[in-house]
């Protein structure tokens, strides 16, 4: 590890500081608390914000853990009709944003929806004569978020289960354990790090959610940030609420990392023997198929079918110039953000390869933390410093030249692109860094011996070799930006709408059918990376 900084490392350090600035701005806001505002929030809404946020996160974490682990157990240890298709199809709910599934099930299950209408028509019930669960509730939000976030646990659990050797089962059986005891006393504990990681990812997504809880009327810290900023006009108070939410997420990350240190399992180094599976038939096979199909139907097939029905029903009015503008805004913004983020990831990953200084390594790692932070928090961290810069620049120009500059940064796409860069840098950085790790340092040395400088080595040697990693990162960031709601809502320029924002606005006005086409477009685009991931899963499954 090197300890001496050089001037060549300065641009990389400044870039890292720019990307870390939003998070640092939010966290430093706690140093200047508005005690009067906090007293008001504490005596009125803050307890509900905290309680609902914690219940939502832990409820979703437990729900995703139960669903994801059960499905992974089914597809790894049992064989039944449809298993080969289901092992990758179970990832499809990842393409369904949580706020979209919330709109869809509200339309299906509300009093005027088809389900309750069918019940009233069939049994001749009237309002108040029967009980039906309220979907717009904290419990409804937990259930729907669990249905779209369980693939985080399923994917990691499936990999962990499949990696365990059959010799462990044989050893357990020789010690008198049956299959059920082996699963709970050996298989699950060995998969614990993967399960905890998947659960933590689902919980972080639940903490970050805004569209679902806002639409369901569940007060959480994310909705509280919006209300404090726009309803009360308190930017500093919103920043401090954001710091509280950020602290909870960072604490969750720390607990997840600490949990990995408490328990370690290692393979003996002997030849790996594939886990033996049980072939199911008859009633057991049918039951396994139904259990595996249920989360897929509830988390993807039913809401996607309802969206397609609404979109087809409304297409003459929806396929208009307005929809064309939404499509152009969304795709151009997502593409621009994807190119920016992947370019930054290339520079940072290559900078880590060139410069082994501990400060460079630390700041690049900190720059990649944004993916774990809610979009609302990042939006606050971007808006505050850019707003300050705009105000100071406007004041200076008026004093010096008598002109007003207006909002040059905070009211433009620059702020939005910066927020996306901070939020999704880790998505691109992880894949590109892994790709760079497969390129031998001797290739760099050979290129430099031929007269190429560091920049030429990157663009003429590494980028062509990283084509697959770069394209994958572009696709993933493109889809993430297309789905992002809270940061876009806070930072978008005036009169600039995207598919995500428009679907949220229409659903908030109870125009669910009209929200179907933009929502369905987001889902269809989101299928791209999910199918790529499913293809990799399918190849792995065929090797088992």
Short mmCIF file of C-alpha atoms in Angstrom, two decimals:
data_model
loop_
_atom_site.label_atom_id
_atom_site.label_comp_id
_atom_site.label_asym_id
_atom_site.label_seq_id
_atom_site.Cartn_x
_atom_site.Cartn_y
_atom_site.Cartn_z
CA UNK A 1 0.00 0.00 0.00
CA UNK A 2 1.42 3.36 -1.02
CA UNK A 3 1.38 6.40 1.28
CA UNK A 4 2.65 9.24 -0.94
CA UNK A 5 0.16 11.18 -3.06
CA UNK A 6 1.11 12.64 -6.42
CA UNK A 7 -0.41 15.38 -8.57
CA UNK A 8 -1.54 12.76 -11.09
CA UNK A 9 -3.91 11.37 -8.46
CA UNK A 10 -5.50 14.76 -7.70
CA UNK A 11 -8.18 14.71 -10.48
CA UNK A 12 -9.28 11.24 -9.39
CA UNK A 13 -9.53 12.35 -5.76
CA UNK A 14 -11.55 15.44 -6.71
CA UNK A 15 -13.95 13.30 -8.74
CA UNK A 16 -14.41 10.95 -5.78
CA UNK A 17 -15.05 13.89 -3.45
CA UNK A 18 -17.69 15.25 -5.85
CA UNK A 19 -19.48 11.90 -5.85
CA UNK A 20 -19.22 11.60 -2.06
CA UNK A 21 -20.36 15.19 -1.45
CA UNK A 22 -24.16 14.58 -1.42
CA UNK A 23 -23.85 11.95 1.29
CA UNK A 24 -21.46 14.12 3.32
CA UNK A 25 -23.76 17.16 3.00
CA UNK A 26 -26.70 15.16 4.35
CA UNK A 27 -24.73 13.72 7.25
CA UNK A 28 -23.21 17.06 8.28
CA UNK A 29 -26.71 18.60 8.54
CA UNK A 30 -27.08 16.95 11.96
CA UNK A 31 -24.38 19.34 13.26
CA UNK A 32 -26.84 22.25 12.93
CA UNK A 33 -30.15 20.87 14.21
CA UNK A 34 -33.32 22.97 14.15
CA UNK A 35 -34.50 22.18 17.68
CA UNK A 36 -37.87 23.87 17.25
CA UNK A 37 -38.64 21.81 14.15
CA UNK A 38 -37.42 18.61 15.79
CA UNK A 39 -39.57 19.29 18.84
CA UNK A 40 -42.59 19.70 16.57
CA UNK A 41 -41.78 16.54 14.58
CA UNK A 42 -41.07 14.50 17.73
CA UNK A 43 -44.37 15.45 19.31
CA UNK A 44 -46.42 14.82 16.17
CA UNK A 45 -45.25 12.60 13.31
CA UNK A 46 -41.66 11.41 13.92
CA UNK A 47 -42.64 8.39 16.08
CA UNK A 48 -44.96 7.17 13.31
CA UNK A 49 -42.25 7.74 10.70
CA UNK A 50 -39.74 5.67 12.67
CA UNK A 51 -42.16 2.93 13.66
CA UNK A 52 -43.58 2.45 10.15
CA UNK A 53 -40.14 2.57 8.51
CA UNK A 54 -38.76 -0.08 10.85
CA UNK A 55 -41.85 -2.29 10.60
CA UNK A 56 -41.81 -1.99 6.82
CA UNK A 57 -38.10 -2.83 6.50
CA UNK A 58 -38.14 -5.78 8.91
CA UNK A 59 -41.47 -7.06 7.56
CA UNK A 60 -40.18 -7.00 4.00
CA UNK A 61 -36.88 -8.54 5.08
CA UNK A 62 -38.62 -11.45 6.80
CA UNK A 63 -41.12 -11.88 3.95
CA UNK A 64 -38.40 -11.89 1.29
CA UNK A 65 -36.30 -14.29 3.41
CA UNK A 66 -39.14 -16.80 3.80
CA UNK A 67 -40.24 -16.68 0.16
CA UNK A 68 -36.75 -16.60 -1.37
CA UNK A 69 -35.30 -19.34 0.85
CA UNK A 70 -38.29 -21.64 0.33
CA UNK A 71 -38.13 -21.26 -3.46
CA UNK A 72 -34.36 -21.83 -3.53
CA UNK A 73 -34.80 -24.95 -1.41
CA UNK A 74 -37.43 -26.27 -3.84
CA UNK A 75 -35.49 -25.76 -7.06
CA UNK A 76 -32.13 -26.98 -5.69
CA UNK A 77 -33.11 -30.06 -3.70
CA UNK A 78 -36.14 -31.30 -5.67
CA UNK A 79 -37.03 -32.05 -9.28
CA UNK A 80 -40.60 -31.66 -10.50
CA UNK A 81 -42.34 -30.75 -13.78
CA UNK A 82 -41.59 -27.15 -14.77
CA UNK A 83 -38.58 -26.84 -12.45
CA UNK A 84 -36.09 -25.99 -15.23
CA UNK A 85 -38.28 -23.12 -16.43
CA UNK A 86 -39.17 -21.87 -12.97
CA UNK A 87 -35.59 -21.70 -11.69
CA UNK A 88 -34.99 -18.58 -13.81
CA UNK A 89 -38.59 -17.38 -14.23
CA UNK A 90 -38.72 -16.78 -10.46
CA UNK A 91 -36.44 -13.78 -11.07
CA UNK A 92 -39.05 -11.95 -13.18
CA UNK A 93 -40.59 -9.98 -10.27
CA UNK A 94 -37.31 -7.98 -10.21
CA UNK A 95 -38.58 -6.27 -13.39
CA UNK A 96 -41.73 -5.06 -11.58
CA UNK A 97 -41.09 -1.79 -9.67
CA UNK A 98 -42.78 -1.79 -6.28
CA UNK A 99 -44.84 1.34 -6.91
CA UNK A 100 -46.25 -0.17 -10.12
CA UNK A 101 -47.36 -3.39 -8.44
CA UNK A 102 -48.99 -1.21 -5.77
CA UNK A 103 -51.11 0.62 -8.37
CA UNK A 104 -52.06 -2.62 -10.08
CA UNK A 105 -53.23 -4.47 -6.99
CA UNK A 106 -55.08 -1.42 -5.77
CA UNK A 107 -57.06 -1.42 -9.01
CA UNK A 108 -57.70 -5.15 -8.65
CA UNK A 109 -58.61 -5.30 -4.96
CA UNK A 110 -60.23 -1.93 -4.18
CA UNK A 111 -63.98 -1.70 -3.53
CA UNK A 112 -64.68 -0.85 -7.19
CA UNK A 113 -62.14 -3.37 -8.50
CA UNK A 114 -63.01 -6.61 -10.31
CA UNK A 115 -62.38 -8.90 -7.32
CA UNK A 116 -64.77 -7.24 -4.88
CA UNK A 117 -67.26 -6.51 -7.65
CA UNK A 118 -67.32 -10.21 -8.55
CA UNK A 119 -67.83 -11.17 -4.91
CA UNK A 120 -70.74 -8.72 -4.53
CA UNK A 121 -72.37 -9.88 -7.76
CA UNK A 122 -71.93 -13.57 -6.89
CA UNK A 123 -73.14 -13.47 -3.29
CA UNK A 124 -75.39 -10.37 -3.57
CA UNK A 125 -73.45 -8.58 -0.87
CA UNK A 126 -73.60 -4.86 -0.22
CA UNK A 127 -71.08 -2.45 1.21
CA UNK A 128 -70.49 -3.19 4.90
CA UNK A 129 -71.92 -6.71 4.73
CA UNK A 130 -68.56 -8.43 4.25
CA UNK A 131 -64.94 -8.06 5.31
CA UNK A 132 -62.16 -7.63 2.76
CA UNK A 133 -58.50 -6.93 3.68
CA UNK A 134 -57.40 -3.35 3.06
CA UNK A 135 -54.61 -3.33 0.49
CA UNK A 136 -53.74 0.32 1.21
CA UNK A 137 -52.09 -0.36 4.54
CA UNK A 138 -48.73 -1.09 6.08
CA UNK A 139 -49.44 -4.81 5.81
CA UNK A 140 -50.32 -4.42 2.14
CA UNK A 141 -47.08 -2.52 1.49
CA UNK A 142 -45.05 -5.24 3.25
CA UNK A 143 -46.73 -8.00 1.23
CA UNK A 144 -46.30 -6.31 -2.16
CA UNK A 145 -42.70 -5.26 -1.53
CA UNK A 146 -41.89 -8.81 -0.40
CA UNK A 147 -43.33 -10.18 -3.65
CA UNK A 148 -41.03 -8.06 -5.84
CA UNK A 149 -37.92 -8.19 -3.62
CA UNK A 150 -37.74 -11.90 -2.73
CA UNK A 151 -35.48 -12.58 -5.80
CA UNK A 152 -32.60 -10.92 -3.92
CA UNK A 153 -32.76 -13.71 -1.33
CA UNK A 154 -33.70 -16.42 -3.85
CA UNK A 155 -30.72 -15.73 -6.10
CA UNK A 156 -28.14 -15.78 -3.29
CA UNK A 157 -29.77 -18.69 -1.45
CA UNK A 158 -29.93 -20.79 -4.61
CA UNK A 159 -26.23 -20.25 -5.25
CA UNK A 160 -25.34 -21.04 -1.63
CA UNK A 161 -27.43 -24.23 -1.53
CA UNK A 162 -26.09 -25.49 -4.87
CA UNK A 163 -22.49 -24.92 -3.73
CA UNK A 164 -22.79 -27.30 -0.78
CA UNK A 165 -21.37 -30.79 -1.26
CA UNK A 166 -23.37 -34.00 -1.02
CA UNK A 167 -20.71 -35.28 1.38
CA UNK A 168 -22.10 -32.97 4.06
CA UNK A 169 -25.49 -34.67 3.77
CA UNK A 170 -23.86 -38.09 3.91
CA UNK A 171 -21.95 -37.10 7.04
CA UNK A 172 -25.16 -35.81 8.67
CA UNK A 173 -27.05 -38.99 7.84
CA UNK A 174 -24.22 -41.09 9.28
CA UNK A 175 -24.57 -39.14 12.54
CA UNK A 176 -28.27 -39.94 12.76
CA UNK A 177 -29.81 -36.77 11.31
CA UNK A 178 -32.73 -37.02 8.91
CA UNK A 179 -33.15 -34.76 5.86
CA UNK A 180 -35.18 -32.15 7.71
CA UNK A 181 -32.68 -31.95 10.58
CA UNK A 182 -29.80 -31.72 8.10
CA UNK A 183 -31.49 -28.80 6.34
CA UNK A 184 -32.10 -26.76 9.49
CA UNK A 185 -28.88 -27.68 11.35
CA UNK A 186 -26.37 -27.78 8.48
CA UNK A 187 -27.69 -26.39 5.17
CA UNK A 188 -29.30 -23.22 6.51
CA UNK A 189 -26.43 -22.24 8.86
CA UNK A 190 -23.90 -22.68 6.06
CA UNK A 191 -26.01 -20.49 3.76
CA UNK A 192 -26.51 -17.88 6.48
CA UNK A 193 -24.15 -15.21 5.04
CA UNK A 194 -25.91 -15.36 1.67
CA UNK A 195 -29.36 -15.28 3.29
CA UNK A 196 -28.48 -12.32 5.51
CA UNK A 197 -27.04 -10.43 2.54
CA UNK A 198 -30.19 -10.98 0.47
CA UNK A 199 -32.39 -9.99 3.39
CA UNK A 200 -30.35 -6.82 3.95
CA UNK A 201 -30.70 -5.86 0.27
CA UNK A 202 -34.48 -6.28 0.48
CA UNK A 203 -34.60 -4.20 3.67
CA UNK A 204 -32.55 -1.41 2.10
CA UNK A 205 -34.95 -1.32 -0.85
CA UNK A 206 -37.86 -1.12 1.60
CA UNK A 207 -36.23 1.79 3.46
CA UNK A 208 -35.74 3.54 0.09
CA UNK A 209 -39.29 3.01 -1.19
CA UNK A 210 -41.41 6.11 -1.74
CA UNK A 211 -44.01 5.37 -4.41
CA UNK A 212 -45.70 2.47 -2.61
CA UNK A 213 -45.91 4.00 0.87
CA UNK A 214 -46.97 7.40 -0.51
CA UNK A 215 -49.73 5.84 -2.60
CA UNK A 216 -50.91 3.67 0.30
CA UNK A 217 -50.83 6.62 2.72
CA UNK A 218 -48.30 4.99 5.07
CA UNK A 219 -46.17 7.68 6.78
CA UNK A 220 -42.49 6.71 6.70
CA UNK A 221 -39.22 8.62 6.75
CA UNK A 222 -39.19 8.86 2.94
CA UNK A 223 -42.66 10.43 2.81
CA UNK A 224 -41.71 12.62 5.78
CA UNK A 225 -38.74 14.04 3.87
CA UNK A 226 -41.04 15.10 1.01
CA UNK A 227 -43.60 16.62 3.40
CA UNK A 228 -40.97 18.50 5.39
CA UNK A 229 -39.36 19.90 2.23
CA UNK A 230 -42.42 20.76 0.15
CA UNK A 231 -45.18 20.98 2.76
CA UNK A 232 -43.31 22.87 5.48
CA UNK A 233 -40.64 24.52 3.31
CA UNK A 234 -37.89 23.30 5.65
CA UNK A 235 -34.89 22.24 3.59
CA UNK A 236 -32.62 21.83 6.60
CA UNK A 237 -35.24 19.78 8.43
CA UNK A 238 -35.66 17.55 5.38
CA UNK A 239 -31.89 17.10 5.24
CA UNK A 240 -31.82 16.05 8.90
CA UNK A 241 -34.62 13.54 8.36
CA UNK A 242 -32.63 12.28 5.39
CA UNK A 243 -29.57 11.96 7.64
CA UNK A 244 -31.64 9.89 10.08
CA UNK A 245 -32.79 7.59 7.26
CA UNK A 246 -29.24 7.39 5.92
CA UNK A 247 -27.93 6.48 9.37
CA UNK A 248 -30.44 3.64 9.62
CA UNK A 249 -29.36 2.29 6.22
CA UNK A 250 -25.66 2.57 7.10
CA UNK A 251 -26.34 0.80 10.41
CA UNK A 252 -28.05 -1.99 8.49
CA UNK A 253 -25.04 -2.28 6.18
CA UNK A 254 -22.72 -2.45 9.21
CA UNK A 255 -24.85 -5.14 10.88
CA UNK A 256 -24.89 -7.17 7.68
CA UNK A 257 -21.09 -6.95 7.39
CA UNK A 258 -20.67 -7.77 11.08
CA UNK A 259 -22.90 -10.83 10.73
CA UNK A 260 -20.49 -12.29 8.18
CA UNK A 261 -17.64 -12.12 10.69
CA UNK A 262 -19.51 -14.04 13.36
CA UNK A 263 -19.77 -17.29 11.45
CA UNK A 264 -17.51 -18.68 8.73
CA UNK A 265 -17.65 -21.96 6.88
CA UNK A 266 -14.95 -23.31 4.63
CA UNK A 267 -14.83 -26.24 2.27
CA UNK A 268 -12.24 -28.87 2.99
CA UNK A 269 -10.59 -28.58 -0.41
CA UNK A 270 -11.70 -32.04 -1.46
CA UNK A 271 -13.44 -32.60 -4.77
CA UNK A 272 -16.91 -31.09 -4.74
CA UNK A 273 -19.74 -33.58 -5.06
CA UNK A 274 -23.02 -32.18 -6.34
CA UNK A 275 -25.98 -32.17 -3.96
CA UNK A 276 -28.34 -35.03 -4.74
CA UNK A 277 -31.91 -34.05 -5.44
CA UNK A 278 -35.19 -35.89 -4.90
CA UNK A 279 -37.46 -36.60 -7.84
CA UNK A 280 -41.07 -35.75 -6.97
CA UNK A 281 -44.10 -37.24 -8.66
CA UNK A 282 -47.85 -37.30 -8.28
CA UNK A 283 -49.42 -35.07 -5.64
CA UNK A 284 -46.07 -33.98 -4.19
CA UNK A 285 -44.85 -32.80 -7.61
CA UNK A 286 -48.09 -30.89 -8.19
CA UNK A 287 -47.87 -29.27 -4.74
CA UNK A 288 -44.24 -28.23 -5.35
CA UNK A 289 -45.19 -26.75 -8.73
CA UNK A 290 -48.06 -24.76 -7.20
CA UNK A 291 -45.89 -23.46 -4.35
CA UNK A 292 -43.22 -22.31 -6.81
CA UNK A 293 -45.77 -20.75 -9.18
CA UNK A 294 -47.59 -18.74 -6.50
CA UNK A 295 -44.95 -16.01 -5.92
CA UNK A 296 -44.34 -15.76 -9.68
CA UNK A 297 -48.05 -15.31 -10.38
CA UNK A 298 -48.58 -12.79 -7.58
CA UNK A 299 -45.33 -10.89 -8.09
CA UNK A 300 -45.28 -10.70 -11.88
CA UNK A 301 -47.85 -12.55 -14.01
CA UNK A 302 -51.06 -11.13 -12.50
CA UNK A 303 -49.95 -7.46 -12.27
CA UNK A 304 -48.30 -7.59 -15.72
CA UNK A 305 -51.47 -9.09 -17.23
CA UNK A 306 -53.64 -6.43 -15.61
CA UNK A 307 -51.36 -3.68 -16.89
CA UNK A 308 -51.47 -5.15 -20.39
CA UNK A 309 -55.29 -5.30 -20.24
CA UNK A 310 -55.58 -1.67 -19.13
CA UNK A 311 -53.02 -0.52 -21.70
CA UNK A 312 -54.81 -2.33 -24.53
CA UNK A 313 -58.14 -0.91 -23.38
CA UNK A 314 -56.78 2.65 -23.31
CA UNK A 315 -54.31 2.61 -26.20
CA UNK A 316 -56.23 4.97 -28.57
CA UNK A 317 -56.01 7.78 -26.01
CA UNK A 318 -52.62 6.88 -24.56
CA UNK A 319 -50.58 6.62 -27.78
CA UNK A 320 -50.40 10.35 -28.23
CA UNK A 321 -47.85 13.12 -28.57
CA UNK A 322 -47.70 13.36 -24.77
CA UNK A 323 -46.72 9.71 -24.49
CA UNK A 324 -44.08 10.23 -27.18
CA UNK A 325 -42.57 13.07 -25.13
CA UNK A 326 -42.58 10.91 -22.00
CA UNK A 327 -40.88 8.12 -23.91
CA UNK A 328 -38.25 10.46 -25.35
CA UNK A 329 -37.58 12.16 -22.00
CA UNK A 330 -37.25 8.82 -20.19
CA UNK A 331 -35.10 7.05 -22.78
CA UNK A 332 -32.81 10.00 -23.49
CA UNK A 333 -32.33 10.71 -19.79
CA UNK A 334 -31.69 7.04 -18.98
CA UNK A 335 -29.27 6.66 -21.89
CA UNK A 336 -27.38 9.85 -21.01
CA UNK A 337 -27.15 8.82 -17.36
CA UNK A 338 -26.01 5.30 -18.32
CA UNK A 339 -23.21 6.65 -20.54
CA UNK A 340 -22.14 9.11 -17.83
CA UNK A 341 -22.18 6.54 -15.02
CA UNK A 342 -20.33 3.87 -17.01
CA UNK A 343 -17.70 6.41 -18.10
CA UNK A 344 -17.17 7.45 -14.47
CA UNK A 345 -16.99 3.80 -13.42
CA UNK A 346 -14.33 3.14 -16.06
CA UNK A 347 -12.24 6.06 -14.85
CA UNK A 348 -12.55 5.14 -11.18
CA UNK A 349 -11.90 1.42 -11.67
CA UNK A 350 -8.90 2.15 -13.87
CA UNK A 351 -7.71 4.75 -11.36
CA UNK A 352 -7.76 2.08 -8.63
CA UNK A 353 -5.75 -0.19 -10.91
CA UNK A 354 -3.12 2.49 -11.49
CA UNK A 355 -2.95 4.08 -8.05
CA UNK A 356 -2.65 1.83 -4.99
CA UNK A 357 -2.65 4.69 -2.48
CA UNK A 358 -4.92 3.94 0.48
CA UNK A 359 -6.76 7.27 0.14
CA UNK A 360 -7.57 6.60 -3.52
CA UNK A 361 -8.85 3.12 -2.66
CA UNK A 362 -10.94 4.46 0.24
CA UNK A 363 -12.54 7.34 -1.69
CA UNK A 364 -13.41 5.16 -4.68
CA UNK A 365 -15.08 2.67 -2.33
CA UNK A 366 -17.00 5.50 -0.66
CA UNK A 367 -18.09 6.77 -4.08
CA UNK A 368 -19.73 3.40 -4.69
CA UNK A 369 -21.86 3.51 -1.54
CA UNK A 370 -24.65 5.49 -3.20
CA UNK A 371 -26.54 2.40 -4.35
CA UNK A 372 -27.26 1.52 -0.73
CA UNK A 373 -28.62 5.01 0.00
CA UNK A 374 -32.25 5.93 -0.82
CA UNK A 375 -32.77 8.19 -3.83
CA UNK A 376 -34.56 10.69 -1.59
CA UNK A 377 -31.46 11.12 0.56
CA UNK A 378 -29.19 11.56 -2.45
CA UNK A 379 -31.59 14.10 -3.98
CA UNK A 380 -31.45 16.18 -0.79
CA UNK A 381 -27.66 15.94 -0.75
CA UNK A 382 -27.48 17.14 -4.37
CA UNK A 383 -30.05 19.91 -4.07
CA UNK A 384 -28.60 21.68 -1.02
CA UNK A 385 -25.05 22.38 -2.30
CA UNK A 386 -26.19 23.11 -5.86
CA UNK A 387 -28.85 25.49 -4.55
CA UNK A 388 -26.21 27.27 -2.48
CA UNK A 389 -23.91 27.59 -5.52
CA UNK A 390 -26.79 28.91 -7.66
CA UNK A 391 -27.72 31.53 -5.08
CA UNK A 392 -24.16 32.73 -4.57
CA UNK A 393 -23.48 32.88 -8.33
CA UNK A 394 -26.73 34.74 -8.96
CA UNK A 395 -25.90 37.25 -6.20
CA UNK A 396 -22.36 37.83 -7.53
CA UNK A 397 -23.53 38.33 -11.14
CA UNK A 398 -26.18 40.81 -10.02
CA UNK A 399 -23.68 42.79 -7.95
CA UNK A 400 -20.97 42.80 -10.62
CA UNK A 401 -22.93 43.01 -13.88
CA UNK A 402 -26.55 43.67 -12.91
CA UNK A 403 -27.83 40.41 -14.41
CA UNK A 404 -29.64 37.46 -12.86
CA UNK A 405 -28.48 33.95 -13.73
CA UNK A 406 -31.37 32.02 -12.21
CA UNK A 407 -30.95 28.32 -11.51
CA UNK A 408 -28.02 27.12 -13.56
CA UNK A 409 -27.43 23.84 -11.70
CA UNK A 410 -30.15 22.92 -9.20
CA UNK A 411 -33.05 23.51 -11.57
CA UNK A 412 -31.63 21.65 -14.56
CA UNK A 413 -30.83 18.14 -15.74
CA UNK A 414 -27.32 18.59 -14.35
CA UNK A 415 -28.62 18.01 -10.81
CA UNK A 416 -30.59 14.96 -11.90
CA UNK A 417 -27.64 13.41 -13.74
CA UNK A 418 -25.38 14.02 -10.74
CA UNK A 419 -27.89 12.28 -8.46
CA UNK A 420 -28.10 9.32 -10.85
CA UNK A 421 -24.30 9.14 -10.97
CA UNK A 422 -24.09 9.00 -7.18
CA UNK A 423 -26.99 6.57 -6.86
CA UNK A 424 -26.05 4.03 -9.53
CA UNK A 425 -22.26 4.24 -9.79
CA UNK A 426 -21.86 1.02 -7.80
CA UNK A 427 -23.96 -0.89 -10.35
CA UNK A 428 -21.43 -0.16 -13.11
CA UNK A 429 -18.32 -0.05 -10.92
CA UNK A 430 -18.77 -3.59 -9.62
CA UNK A 431 -18.97 -5.23 -13.05
CA UNK A 432 -16.22 -3.15 -14.64
CA UNK A 433 -13.89 -3.68 -11.70
CA UNK A 434 -14.45 -7.44 -11.97
CA UNK A 435 -13.71 -7.29 -15.70
CA UNK A 436 -10.52 -5.32 -15.15
CA UNK A 437 -9.42 -7.89 -12.59
CA UNK A 438 -9.34 -10.52 -15.36
CA UNK A 439 -6.90 -8.47 -17.49
CA UNK A 440 -3.33 -9.37 -16.60
CA UNK A 441 -1.07 -6.47 -15.55
CA UNK A 442 1.45 -7.73 -18.09
CA UNK A 443 -0.87 -6.45 -20.84
CA UNK A 444 -0.60 -2.94 -19.39
CA UNK A 445 3.17 -3.24 -19.26
CA UNK A 446 3.34 -4.47 -22.85
CA UNK A 447 1.17 -1.58 -24.07
CA UNK A 448 3.24 0.97 -22.16
CA UNK A 449 6.44 -0.51 -23.61
CA UNK A 450 4.97 0.18 -27.08
CA UNK A 451 4.67 3.89 -26.27
CA UNK A 452 1.06 4.16 -25.09
CA UNK A 453 0.29 6.40 -22.12
CA UNK A 454 -2.21 5.49 -19.36
CA UNK A 455 -5.19 7.06 -21.15
CA UNK A 456 -4.38 5.27 -24.41
CA UNK A 457 -3.99 1.95 -22.58
CA UNK A 458 -7.49 2.38 -21.15
CA UNK A 459 -9.27 3.26 -24.40
CA UNK A 460 -7.27 1.16 -26.86
CA UNK A 461 -6.60 -1.95 -24.79
CA UNK A 462 -8.93 -2.24 -21.81
CA UNK A 463 -12.20 -0.90 -23.20
CA UNK A 464 -12.26 -3.36 -26.16
CA UNK A 465 -11.57 -6.23 -23.75
CA UNK A 466 -14.27 -4.95 -21.38
CA UNK A 467 -16.94 -4.70 -24.08
CA UNK A 468 -19.20 -7.28 -22.41
CA UNK A 469 -18.87 -5.75 -18.95
CA UNK A 470 -19.45 -2.23 -20.30
CA UNK A 471 -22.57 -3.21 -22.25
CA UNK A 472 -23.99 -5.07 -19.25
CA UNK A 473 -23.33 -2.07 -16.99
CA UNK A 474 -24.97 0.26 -19.53
CA UNK A 475 -28.09 -1.88 -19.63
CA UNK A 476 -28.36 -2.21 -15.84
CA UNK A 477 -27.90 1.52 -15.19
CA UNK A 478 -30.31 2.38 -18.05
CA UNK A 479 -33.08 0.30 -16.47
CA UNK A 480 -32.37 1.53 -12.93
CA UNK A 481 -32.61 5.16 -14.06
CA UNK A 482 -35.80 4.43 -15.97
CA UNK A 483 -37.40 3.02 -12.79
CA UNK A 484 -36.04 5.60 -10.31
CA UNK A 485 -38.89 7.66 -8.81
CA UNK A 486 -38.03 9.72 -5.66
CA UNK A 487 -34.84 11.36 -6.96
CA UNK A 488 -36.55 12.17 -10.27
CA UNK A 489 -39.57 13.65 -8.48
CA UNK A 490 -37.38 15.93 -6.36
CA UNK A 491 -34.82 17.06 -8.96
CA UNK A 492 -36.53 17.05 -12.38
CA UNK A 493 -36.71 20.43 -14.15
CA UNK A 494 -40.03 22.23 -14.30
CA UNK A 495 -42.49 20.63 -16.73
CA UNK A 496 -40.15 17.69 -17.37
CA UNK A 497 -41.89 14.36 -16.90
CA UNK A 498 -40.70 10.78 -17.28
CA UNK A 499 -42.58 7.49 -17.52
CA UNK A 500 -42.04 6.82 -13.81
CA UNK A 501 -43.19 10.27 -12.72
CA UNK A 502 -46.20 10.29 -15.03
CA UNK A 503 -47.37 6.84 -13.95
CA UNK A 504 -47.06 7.99 -10.32
CA UNK A 505 -49.03 11.19 -10.99
CA UNK A 506 -51.83 9.38 -12.83
CA UNK A 507 -52.09 6.69 -10.17
CA UNK A 508 -52.15 9.36 -7.43
CA UNK A 509 -55.14 10.89 -9.24
CA UNK A 510 -56.78 7.42 -9.22
CA UNK A 511 -56.46 7.19 -13.01
CA UNK A 512 -55.05 3.69 -12.81
CA UNK A 513 -55.98 2.60 -16.33
CA UNK A 514 -54.33 5.71 -17.78
CA UNK A 515 -51.16 4.93 -15.77
CA UNK A 516 -50.95 1.46 -17.31
CA UNK A 517 -49.06 2.25 -20.51
CA UNK A 518 -46.12 4.15 -18.94
CA UNK A 519 -45.98 1.58 -16.15
CA UNK A 520 -46.05 -1.35 -18.57
CA UNK A 521 -43.29 0.27 -20.64
CA UNK A 522 -41.06 0.43 -17.57
CA UNK A 523 -41.78 -3.23 -16.77
CA UNK A 524 -41.03 -4.40 -20.33
CA UNK A 525 -37.72 -2.52 -20.41
CA UNK A 526 -36.88 -3.91 -16.98
CA UNK A 527 -37.17 -7.43 -18.37
CA UNK A 528 -33.88 -6.95 -20.28
CA UNK A 529 -31.37 -7.30 -17.42
CA UNK A 530 -33.59 -9.84 -15.65
CA UNK A 531 -33.56 -12.10 -18.71
CA UNK A 532 -29.77 -11.71 -18.96
CA UNK A 533 -29.47 -12.78 -15.34
CA UNK A 534 -31.95 -15.61 -15.93
CA UNK A 535 -29.89 -16.82 -18.86
CA UNK A 536 -26.83 -17.04 -16.64
CA UNK A 537 -28.88 -18.88 -14.01
CA UNK A 538 -30.17 -21.28 -16.66
CA UNK A 539 -26.61 -22.07 -17.80
CA UNK A 540 -25.60 -22.71 -14.21
CA UNK A 541 -28.62 -24.92 -13.69
CA UNK A 542 -27.80 -26.98 -16.77
CA UNK A 543 -24.35 -27.69 -15.37
CA UNK A 544 -25.70 -29.00 -12.11
#
